[in-house]
PDB file of N, CA and C in Angstrom:
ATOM      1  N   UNK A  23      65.345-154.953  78.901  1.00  0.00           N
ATOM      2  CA  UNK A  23      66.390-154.108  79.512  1.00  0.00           C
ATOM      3  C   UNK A  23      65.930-152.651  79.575  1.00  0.00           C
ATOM      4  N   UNK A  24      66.736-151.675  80.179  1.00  0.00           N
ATOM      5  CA  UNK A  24      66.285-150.579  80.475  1.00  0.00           C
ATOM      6  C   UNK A  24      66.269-149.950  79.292  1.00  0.00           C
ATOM      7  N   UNK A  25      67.265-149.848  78.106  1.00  0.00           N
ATOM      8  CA  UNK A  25      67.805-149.261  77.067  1.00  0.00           C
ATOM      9  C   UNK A  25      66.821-149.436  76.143  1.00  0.00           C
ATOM     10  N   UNK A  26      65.832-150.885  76.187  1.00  0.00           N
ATOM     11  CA  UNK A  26      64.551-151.559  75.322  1.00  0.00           C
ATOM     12  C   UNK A  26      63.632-150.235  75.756  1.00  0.00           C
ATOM     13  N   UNK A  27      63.752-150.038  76.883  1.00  0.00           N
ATOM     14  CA  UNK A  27      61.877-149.633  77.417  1.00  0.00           C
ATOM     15  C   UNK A  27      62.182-148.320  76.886  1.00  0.00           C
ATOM     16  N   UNK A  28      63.818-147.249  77.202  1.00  0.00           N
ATOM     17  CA  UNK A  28      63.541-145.914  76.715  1.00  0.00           C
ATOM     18  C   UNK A  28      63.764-145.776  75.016  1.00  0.00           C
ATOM     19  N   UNK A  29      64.152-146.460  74.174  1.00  0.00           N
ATOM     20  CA  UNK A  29      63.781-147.031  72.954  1.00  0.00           C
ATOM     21  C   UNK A  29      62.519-146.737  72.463  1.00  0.00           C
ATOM     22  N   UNK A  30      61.945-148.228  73.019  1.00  0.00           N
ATOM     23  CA  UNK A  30      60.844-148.045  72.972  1.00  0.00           C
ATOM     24  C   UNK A  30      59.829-147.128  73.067  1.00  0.00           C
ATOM     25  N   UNK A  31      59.920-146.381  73.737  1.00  0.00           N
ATOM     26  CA  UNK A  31      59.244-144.724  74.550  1.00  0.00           C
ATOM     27  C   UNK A  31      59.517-144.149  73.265  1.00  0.00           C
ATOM     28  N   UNK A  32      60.786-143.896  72.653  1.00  0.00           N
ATOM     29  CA  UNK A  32      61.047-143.005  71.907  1.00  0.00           C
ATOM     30  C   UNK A  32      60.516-143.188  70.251  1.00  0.00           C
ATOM     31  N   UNK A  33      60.381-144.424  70.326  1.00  0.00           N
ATOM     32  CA  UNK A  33      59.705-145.147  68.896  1.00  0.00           C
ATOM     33  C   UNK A  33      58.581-144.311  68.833  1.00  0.00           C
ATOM     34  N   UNK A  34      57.649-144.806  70.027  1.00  0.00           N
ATOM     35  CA  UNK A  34      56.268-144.341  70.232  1.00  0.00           C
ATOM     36  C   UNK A  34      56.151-142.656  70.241  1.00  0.00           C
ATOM     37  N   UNK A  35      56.659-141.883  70.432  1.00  0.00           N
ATOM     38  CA  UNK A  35      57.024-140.370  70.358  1.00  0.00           C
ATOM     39  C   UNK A  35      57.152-140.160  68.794  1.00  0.00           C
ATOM     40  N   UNK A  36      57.921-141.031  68.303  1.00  0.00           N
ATOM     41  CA  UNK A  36      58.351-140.685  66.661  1.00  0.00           C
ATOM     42  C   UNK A  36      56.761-140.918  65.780  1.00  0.00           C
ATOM     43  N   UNK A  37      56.108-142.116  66.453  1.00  0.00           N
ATOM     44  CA  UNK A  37      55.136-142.220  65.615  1.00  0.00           C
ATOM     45  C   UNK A  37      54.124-141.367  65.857  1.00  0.00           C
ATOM     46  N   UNK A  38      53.712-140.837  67.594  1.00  0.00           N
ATOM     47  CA  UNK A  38      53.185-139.754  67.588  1.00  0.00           C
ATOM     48  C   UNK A  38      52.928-138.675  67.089  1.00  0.00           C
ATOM     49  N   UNK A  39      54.170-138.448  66.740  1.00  0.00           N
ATOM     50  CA  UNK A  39      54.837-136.930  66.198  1.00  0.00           C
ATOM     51  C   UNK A  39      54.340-136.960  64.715  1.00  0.00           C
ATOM     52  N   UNK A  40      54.844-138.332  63.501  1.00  0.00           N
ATOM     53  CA  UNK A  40      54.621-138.734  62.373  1.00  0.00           C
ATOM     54  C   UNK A  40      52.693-138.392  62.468  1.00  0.00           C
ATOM     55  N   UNK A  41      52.157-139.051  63.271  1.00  0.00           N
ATOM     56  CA  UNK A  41      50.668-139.085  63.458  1.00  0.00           C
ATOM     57  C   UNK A  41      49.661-137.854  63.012  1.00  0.00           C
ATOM     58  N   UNK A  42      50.412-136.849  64.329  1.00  0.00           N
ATOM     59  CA  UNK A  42      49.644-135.698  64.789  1.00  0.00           C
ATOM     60  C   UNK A  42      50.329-134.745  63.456  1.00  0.00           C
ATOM     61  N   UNK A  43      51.802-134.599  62.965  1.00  0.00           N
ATOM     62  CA  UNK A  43      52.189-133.651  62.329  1.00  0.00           C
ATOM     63  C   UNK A  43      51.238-133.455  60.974  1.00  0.00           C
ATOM     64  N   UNK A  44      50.599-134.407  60.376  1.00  0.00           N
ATOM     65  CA  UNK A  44      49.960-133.983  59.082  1.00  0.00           C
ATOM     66  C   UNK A  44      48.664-133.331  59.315  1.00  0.00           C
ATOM     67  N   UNK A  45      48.268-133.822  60.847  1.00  0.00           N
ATOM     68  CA  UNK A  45      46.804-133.267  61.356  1.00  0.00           C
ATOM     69  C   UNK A  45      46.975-131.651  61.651  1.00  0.00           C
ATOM     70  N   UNK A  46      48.023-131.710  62.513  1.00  0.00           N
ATOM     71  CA  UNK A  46      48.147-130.277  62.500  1.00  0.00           C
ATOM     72  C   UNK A  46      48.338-129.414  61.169  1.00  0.00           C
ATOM     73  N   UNK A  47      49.014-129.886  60.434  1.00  0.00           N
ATOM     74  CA  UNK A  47      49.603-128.698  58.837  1.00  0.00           C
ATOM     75  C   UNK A  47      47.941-129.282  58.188  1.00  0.00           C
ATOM     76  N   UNK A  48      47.089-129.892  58.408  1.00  0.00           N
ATOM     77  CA  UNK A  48      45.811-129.495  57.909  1.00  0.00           C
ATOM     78  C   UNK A  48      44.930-128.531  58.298  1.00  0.00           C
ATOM     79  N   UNK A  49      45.336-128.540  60.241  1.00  0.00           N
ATOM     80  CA  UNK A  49      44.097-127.495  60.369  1.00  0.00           C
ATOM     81  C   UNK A  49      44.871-125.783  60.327  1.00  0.00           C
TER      82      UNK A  49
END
């Protein structure tokens, strides 16, 4: 459904965010 895919999108943003945020407060 449509509500799955922008969900989904937003999962992937959260883990992005989780990802990149410790990389950045290292450099």
């Amino acid at each position: 459904t449509r509500s799955a895919m922008v969900q989904g999108q937003f999962n992937l943003l959260a883990l992005a965010q989780r990802a990149t945020g410790p990389v950045q407060r290292g450099v």
